[in-house]
PDB file of C-alpha atoms in Angstrom:
ATOM      1  CA  UNK A   7    -223.568 155.844  15.598  1.00 47.00           C
ATOM      2  CA  UNK A   8    -222.549 152.261  16.416  1.00 49.00           C
ATOM      3  CA  UNK A   9    -222.072 151.678  20.136  1.00 53.00           C
ATOM      4  CA  UNK A  10    -218.614 151.461  21.507  1.00 56.00           C
ATOM      5  CA  UNK A  11    -217.537 147.621  22.152  1.00 59.00           C
ATOM      6  CA  UNK A  12    -216.613 147.003  26.000  1.00 66.00           C
ATOM      7  CA  UNK A  13    -213.226 146.481  27.892  1.00 77.00           C
ATOM      8  CA  UNK A  14    -212.855 144.803  30.864  1.00 84.00           C
ATOM      9  CA  UNK A  15    -209.448 144.836  33.104  1.00 86.00           C
ATOM     10  CA  UNK A  16    -206.681 142.622  32.948  1.00 86.00           C
ATOM     11  CA  UNK A  17    -207.354 140.975  36.281  1.00 88.00           C
ATOM     12  CA  UNK A  18    -211.297 140.439  35.405  1.00 90.00           C
ATOM     13  CA  UNK A  19    -209.775 138.675  32.383  1.00 90.00           C
ATOM     14  CA  UNK A  20    -207.124 136.679  34.082  1.00 90.00           C
ATOM     15  CA  UNK A  21    -209.956 135.814  36.201  1.00 92.00           C
ATOM     16  CA  UNK A  22    -212.511 134.890  34.139  1.00 93.00           C
ATOM     17  CA  UNK A  23    -209.934 132.318  32.738  1.00 91.00           C
ATOM     18  CA  UNK A  24    -208.680 131.120  35.650  1.00 92.00           C
ATOM     19  CA  UNK A  25    -212.789 129.991  36.570  1.00 94.00           C
ATOM     20  CA  UNK A  26    -213.274 128.773  33.305  1.00 94.00           C
ATOM     21  CA  UNK A  27    -210.571 126.270  33.879  1.00 92.00           C
ATOM     22  CA  UNK A  28    -211.920 125.380  37.244  1.00 94.00           C
ATOM     23  CA  UNK A  29    -215.533 125.003  36.214  1.00 95.00           C
ATOM     24  CA  UNK A  30    -214.631 122.744  33.433  1.00 95.00           C
ATOM     25  CA  UNK A  31    -212.768 120.587  35.322  1.00 95.00           C
ATOM     26  CA  UNK A  32    -215.478 120.167  37.704  1.00 95.00           C
ATOM     27  CA  UNK A  33    -218.053 119.985  35.593  1.00 96.00           C
ATOM     28  CA  UNK A  34    -216.205 116.979  33.734  1.00 96.00           C
ATOM     29  CA  UNK A  35    -215.895 115.048  36.538  1.00 95.00           C
ATOM     30  CA  UNK A  36    -219.392 115.552  37.719  1.00 95.00           C
ATOM     31  CA  UNK A  37    -220.589 114.678  34.179  1.00 95.00           C
ATOM     32  CA  UNK A  38    -218.591 111.504  34.460  1.00 95.00           C
ATOM     33  CA  UNK A  39    -220.174 110.247  37.832  1.00 94.00           C
ATOM     34  CA  UNK A  40    -223.710 111.457  36.669  1.00 94.00           C
ATOM     35  CA  UNK A  41    -223.229 109.076  33.649  1.00 95.00           C
ATOM     36  CA  UNK A  42    -222.894 106.318  35.790  1.00 94.00           C
ATOM     37  CA  UNK A  43    -225.209 107.512  39.061  1.00 93.00           C
ATOM     38  CA  UNK A  44    -227.155 110.151  37.882  1.00 91.00           C
ATOM     39  CA  UNK A  45    -229.279 110.062  41.192  1.00 93.00           C
ATOM     40  CA  UNK A  46    -226.272 110.120  43.597  1.00 94.00           C
ATOM     41  CA  UNK A  47    -226.679 112.133  46.018  1.00 93.00           C
ATOM     42  CA  UNK A  48    -223.852 115.162  45.632  1.00 93.00           C
ATOM     43  CA  UNK A  49    -221.114 114.496  48.452  1.00 92.00           C
ATOM     44  CA  UNK A  50    -220.635 117.796  50.720  1.00 91.00           C
ATOM     45  CA  UNK A  51    -217.047 118.593  49.075  1.00 92.00           C
ATOM     46  CA  UNK A  52    -218.604 118.664  45.722  1.00 92.00           C
ATOM     47  CA  UNK A  53    -221.836 120.856  46.842  1.00 92.00           C
ATOM     48  CA  UNK A  54    -219.190 123.492  48.315  1.00 93.00           C
ATOM     49  CA  UNK A  55    -216.611 123.648  45.286  1.00 93.00           C
ATOM     50  CA  UNK A  56    -219.381 123.742  43.443  1.00 94.00           C
ATOM     51  CA  UNK A  57    -220.997 126.239  44.994  1.00 92.00           C
ATOM     52  CA  UNK A  58    -218.507 128.102  45.698  1.00 92.00           C
ATOM     53  CA  UNK A  59    -217.143 128.434  41.746  1.00 92.00           C
ATOM     54  CA  UNK A  60    -220.573 129.673  41.327  1.00 89.00           C
ATOM     55  CA  UNK A  61    -220.355 132.469  43.324  1.00 89.00           C
ATOM     56  CA  UNK A  62    -216.756 133.233  42.146  1.00 90.00           C
ATOM     57  CA  UNK A  63    -218.406 133.580  39.068  1.00 87.00           C
ATOM     58  CA  UNK A  64    -220.770 136.067  40.028  1.00 86.00           C
ATOM     59  CA  UNK A  65    -219.337 139.176  37.896  1.00 85.00           C
ATOM     60  CA  UNK A  66    -219.238 136.885  34.615  1.00 84.00           C
ATOM     61  CA  UNK A  67    -222.949 135.632  34.890  1.00 79.00           C
ATOM     62  CA  UNK A  68    -225.893 137.257  33.509  1.00 70.00           C
ATOM     63  CA  UNK A  69    -227.880 136.928  36.807  1.00 64.00           C
ATOM     64  CA  UNK A  70    -225.534 139.223  39.047  1.00 60.00           C
ATOM     65  CA  UNK A  71    -228.540 140.576  41.114  1.00 61.00           C
ATOM     66  CA  UNK A  72    -230.059 138.372  44.574  1.00 68.00           C
ATOM     67  CA  UNK A  73    -229.081 135.594  45.580  1.00 74.00           C
ATOM     68  CA  UNK A  74    -227.263 132.837  44.232  1.00 74.00           C
ATOM     69  CA  UNK A  75    -228.737 129.458  43.492  1.00 78.00           C
ATOM     70  CA  UNK A  76    -227.660 126.705  45.879  1.00 84.00           C
ATOM     71  CA  UNK A  77    -225.701 123.185  44.380  1.00 88.00           C
ATOM     72  CA  UNK A  78    -228.123 120.504  43.031  1.00 90.00           C
ATOM     73  CA  UNK A  79    -228.598 117.557  45.680  1.00 92.00           C
ATOM     74  CA  UNK A  80    -227.803 114.859  42.803  1.00 94.00           C
ATOM     75  CA  UNK A  81    -225.049 114.094  40.757  1.00 94.00           C
ATOM     76  CA  UNK A  82    -227.289 114.865  37.157  1.00 94.00           C
ATOM     77  CA  UNK A  83    -228.510 118.315  38.665  1.00 94.00           C
ATOM     78  CA  UNK A  84    -225.460 119.402  39.453  1.00 94.00           C
ATOM     79  CA  UNK A  85    -223.811 118.666  35.917  1.00 95.00           C
ATOM     80  CA  UNK A  86    -226.834 120.684  34.518  1.00 94.00           C
ATOM     81  CA  UNK A  87    -226.212 123.845  36.774  1.00 93.00           C
ATOM     82  CA  UNK A  88    -222.236 123.822  36.079  1.00 94.00           C
ATOM     83  CA  UNK A  89    -223.141 123.575  32.004  1.00 94.00           C
ATOM     84  CA  UNK A  90    -225.170 126.762  32.647  1.00 92.00           C
ATOM     85  CA  UNK A  91    -222.194 128.220  34.482  1.00 92.00           C
ATOM     86  CA  UNK A  92    -219.910 127.343  31.748  1.00 94.00           C
ATOM     87  CA  UNK A  93    -222.679 128.705  29.013  1.00 93.00           C
ATOM     88  CA  UNK A  94    -222.996 132.010  30.659  1.00 91.00           C
ATOM     89  CA  UNK A  95    -218.549 132.177  30.770  1.00 93.00           C
ATOM     90  CA  UNK A  96    -218.783 131.587  27.335  1.00 92.00           C
ATOM     91  CA  UNK A  97    -221.253 134.052  26.896  1.00 91.00           C
ATOM     92  CA  UNK A  98    -219.166 136.622  28.684  1.00 91.00           C
ATOM     93  CA  UNK A  99    -216.229 135.807  26.733  1.00 91.00           C
ATOM     94  CA  UNK A 100    -217.975 136.096  23.626  1.00 90.00           C
ATOM     95  CA  UNK A 101    -219.290 139.572  24.553  1.00 89.00           C
ATOM     96  CA  UNK A 102    -215.671 140.699  25.680  1.00 89.00           C
ATOM     97  CA  UNK A 103    -213.481 139.326  23.048  1.00 90.00           C
ATOM     98  CA  UNK A 104    -212.706 139.176  19.362  1.00 88.00           C
ATOM     99  CA  UNK A 105    -210.220 138.116  16.376  1.00 89.00           C
ATOM    100  CA  UNK A 106    -207.388 139.934  17.071  1.00 87.00           C
ATOM    101  CA  UNK A 107    -205.723 139.425  12.721  1.00 87.00           C
ATOM    102  CA  UNK A 108    -202.497 141.142  14.052  1.00 86.00           C
ATOM    103  CA  UNK A 109    -202.181 138.844  17.025  1.00 82.00           C
ATOM    104  CA  UNK A 110    -203.669 135.621  15.006  1.00 83.00           C
ATOM    105  CA  UNK A 111    -205.681 134.784  18.390  1.00 86.00           C
ATOM    106  CA  UNK A 112    -208.655 135.574  20.054  1.00 89.00           C
ATOM    107  CA  UNK A 113    -208.171 138.819  22.264  1.00 89.00           C
ATOM    108  CA  UNK A 114    -209.661 140.283  25.213  1.00 89.00           C
ATOM    109  CA  UNK A 115    -211.009 144.138  24.805  1.00 89.00           C
ATOM    110  CA  UNK A 116    -208.943 145.553  27.716  1.00 88.00           C
ATOM    111  CA  UNK A 117    -207.260 149.385  27.973  1.00 86.00           C
ATOM    112  CA  UNK A 118    -204.134 149.556  25.778  1.00 83.00           C
ATOM    113  CA  UNK A 119    -202.941 146.338  23.764  1.00 84.00           C
ATOM    114  CA  UNK A 120    -205.284 143.251  23.339  1.00 82.00           C
ATOM    115  CA  UNK A 121    -204.660 140.585  25.873  1.00 85.00           C
ATOM    116  CA  UNK A 122    -204.955 137.159  24.177  1.00 87.00           C
ATOM    117  CA  UNK A 123    -206.997 134.372  25.742  1.00 87.00           C
ATOM    118  CA  UNK A 124    -204.529 131.968  27.527  1.00 81.00           C
ATOM    119  CA  UNK A 125    -206.030 129.006  26.892  1.00 80.00           C
ATOM    120  CA  UNK A 126    -207.190 129.915  23.250  1.00 75.00           C
ATOM    121  CA  UNK A 127    -203.654 130.917  22.641  1.00 66.00           C
ATOM    122  CA  UNK A 128    -201.762 129.784  19.539  1.00 55.00           C
ATOM    123  CA  UNK A 129    -198.070 128.539  20.066  1.00 59.00           C
ATOM    124  CA  UNK A 130    -195.937 131.554  20.090  1.00 52.00           C
ATOM    125  CA  UNK A 131    -192.760 131.976  18.124  1.00 53.00           C
ATOM    126  CA  UNK A 132    -189.763 131.859  20.504  1.00 54.00           C
ATOM    127  CA  UNK A 133    -186.850 134.433  19.670  1.00 62.00           C
ATOM    128  CA  UNK A 134    -183.887 132.468  19.216  1.00 69.00           C
ATOM    129  CA  UNK A 135    -181.537 132.315  22.769  1.00 75.00           C
ATOM    130  CA  UNK A 136    -177.392 133.599  21.914  1.00 78.00           C
ATOM    131  CA  UNK A 137    -174.214 133.273  23.867  1.00 78.00           C
ATOM    132  CA  UNK A 138    -172.089 136.501  24.225  1.00 80.00           C
ATOM    133  CA  UNK A 139    -170.457 134.634  21.174  1.00 82.00           C
ATOM    134  CA  UNK A 140    -173.442 135.038  18.743  1.00 79.00           C
ATOM    135  CA  UNK A 141    -174.015 131.175  18.988  1.00 82.00           C
ATOM    136  CA  UNK A 142    -177.470 129.411  19.109  1.00 84.00           C
ATOM    137  CA  UNK A 143    -177.621 128.266  22.460  1.00 85.00           C
ATOM    138  CA  UNK A 144    -180.381 125.723  22.039  1.00 84.00           C
ATOM    139  CA  UNK A 145    -178.415 124.127  19.543  1.00 87.00           C
ATOM    140  CA  UNK A 146    -175.466 124.378  21.763  1.00 88.00           C
ATOM    141  CA  UNK A 147    -177.542 122.357  24.599  1.00 89.00           C
ATOM    142  CA  UNK A 148    -178.665 119.988  22.234  1.00 91.00           C
ATOM    143  CA  UNK A 149    -175.050 119.058  21.171  1.00 93.00           C
ATOM    144  CA  UNK A 150    -173.391 118.591  24.674  1.00 93.00           C
ATOM    145  CA  UNK A 151    -177.357 116.446  25.437  1.00 94.00           C
ATOM    146  CA  UNK A 152    -176.747 114.573  22.875  1.00 95.00           C
ATOM    147  CA  UNK A 153    -172.619 114.152  23.405  1.00 95.00           C
ATOM    148  CA  UNK A 154    -173.131 113.242  27.219  1.00 95.00           C
ATOM    149  CA  UNK A 155    -175.608 110.307  26.060  1.00 95.00           C
ATOM    150  CA  UNK A 156    -173.261 109.043  23.733  1.00 95.00           C
ATOM    151  CA  UNK A 157    -170.568 108.668  26.456  1.00 95.00           C
ATOM    152  CA  UNK A 158    -173.178 107.045  28.442  1.00 95.00           C
ATOM    153  CA  UNK A 159    -173.945 104.685  26.041  1.00 94.00           C
ATOM    154  CA  UNK A 160    -170.239 103.676  24.942  1.00 94.00           C
ATOM    155  CA  UNK A 161    -169.240 103.468  28.729  1.00 94.00           C
ATOM    156  CA  UNK A 162    -172.180 101.356  29.059  1.00 93.00           C
ATOM    157  CA  UNK A 163    -171.357  99.238  26.071  1.00 92.00           C
ATOM    158  CA  UNK A 164    -167.871  98.157  26.874  1.00 91.00           C
ATOM    159  CA  UNK A 165    -168.827  97.531  30.315  1.00 91.00           C
ATOM    160  CA  UNK A 166    -171.031  95.077  29.341  1.00 90.00           C
ATOM    161  CA  UNK A 167    -168.633  93.770  26.293  1.00 89.00           C
ATOM    162  CA  UNK A 168    -166.158  93.202  29.202  1.00 88.00           C
ATOM    163  CA  UNK A 169    -168.418  91.554  31.915  1.00 88.00           C
ATOM    164  CA  UNK A 170    -169.081  89.099  28.949  1.00 88.00           C
ATOM    165  CA  UNK A 171    -165.984  88.451  28.061  1.00 86.00           C
ATOM    166  CA  UNK A 172    -164.980  88.080  31.487  1.00 82.00           C
ATOM    167  CA  UNK A 173    -161.329  89.072  33.755  1.00 79.00           C
ATOM    168  CA  UNK A 174    -158.444  88.866  31.838  1.00 75.00           C
ATOM    169  CA  UNK A 175    -156.383  85.794  31.677  1.00 75.00           C
ATOM    170  CA  UNK A 176    -153.866  85.702  34.348  1.00 77.00           C
ATOM    171  CA  UNK A 177    -150.276  85.565  32.850  1.00 73.00           C
ATOM    172  CA  UNK A 178    -148.353  82.664  32.309  1.00 71.00           C
ATOM    173  CA  UNK A 179    -144.933  82.489  34.326  1.00 61.00           C
ATOM    174  CA  UNK A 180    -143.001  79.845  32.791  1.00 54.00           C
ATOM    175  CA  UNK A 181    -139.826  80.889  34.059  1.00 57.00           C
ATOM    176  CA  UNK A 182    -138.475  83.225  37.331  1.00 57.00           C
ATOM    177  CA  UNK A 183    -136.533  86.241  36.004  1.00 57.00           C
ATOM    178  CA  UNK A 184    -133.654  87.381  37.917  1.00 55.00           C
ATOM    179  CA  UNK A 185    -133.546  90.745  39.457  1.00 56.00           C
ATOM    180  CA  UNK A 186    -132.754  93.764  37.358  1.00 53.00           C
ATOM    181  CA  UNK A 187    -129.320  93.946  39.532  1.00 51.00           C
ATOM    182  CA  UNK A 188    -128.002  91.245  38.255  1.00 54.00           C
ATOM    183  CA  UNK A 189    -129.137  90.920  34.847  1.00 54.00           C
ATOM    184  CA  UNK A 190    -127.811  94.513  33.836  1.00 56.00           C
ATOM    185  CA  UNK A 191    -124.319  95.438  35.213  1.00 58.00           C
ATOM    186  CA  UNK A 192    -123.675  98.471  36.799  1.00 59.00           C
ATOM    187  CA  UNK A 193    -121.907 101.443  34.509  1.00 62.00           C
ATOM    188  CA  UNK A 194    -118.192 102.333  35.278  1.00 58.00           C
TER     189      UNK A 194
END
């Protein structure tokens, strides 16, 4: 009889994903430095951060019992250590995740509904947003945005055109007209 597949908790899956991202980011930075200066000593900040991440990864590492390793003193050694931690995190993921055909992605094996691995999650189809009248909210917002941009362009265009033409010419006053009372007689 086949052995049942192991299940993990939702919290442990989320913790694994957060740790994987942090270790990957630090490993990338350390590897970049190690490529240029492999024998350079690791600073206290990087060393403490690496040891903290290795400690946080204890539930996912194959050697869970005993003392955790101390971070290496040079960048090349620390890059190797972080690479090994990443490999063990990937191994843990491979043992506790599987392809889910219904969700079309790799999912954690957890109790209940399978949980997609967030960093590997495919683009999810977004449900249409509608107004109370049933109008597509995204299309309405897009039209408003385009109208606003068009109006800003038109205003700027007319301001630029009037600035190029200069101020309107002064009206010429050849003859002074008499006041209105003298021009039009009042009714009786």
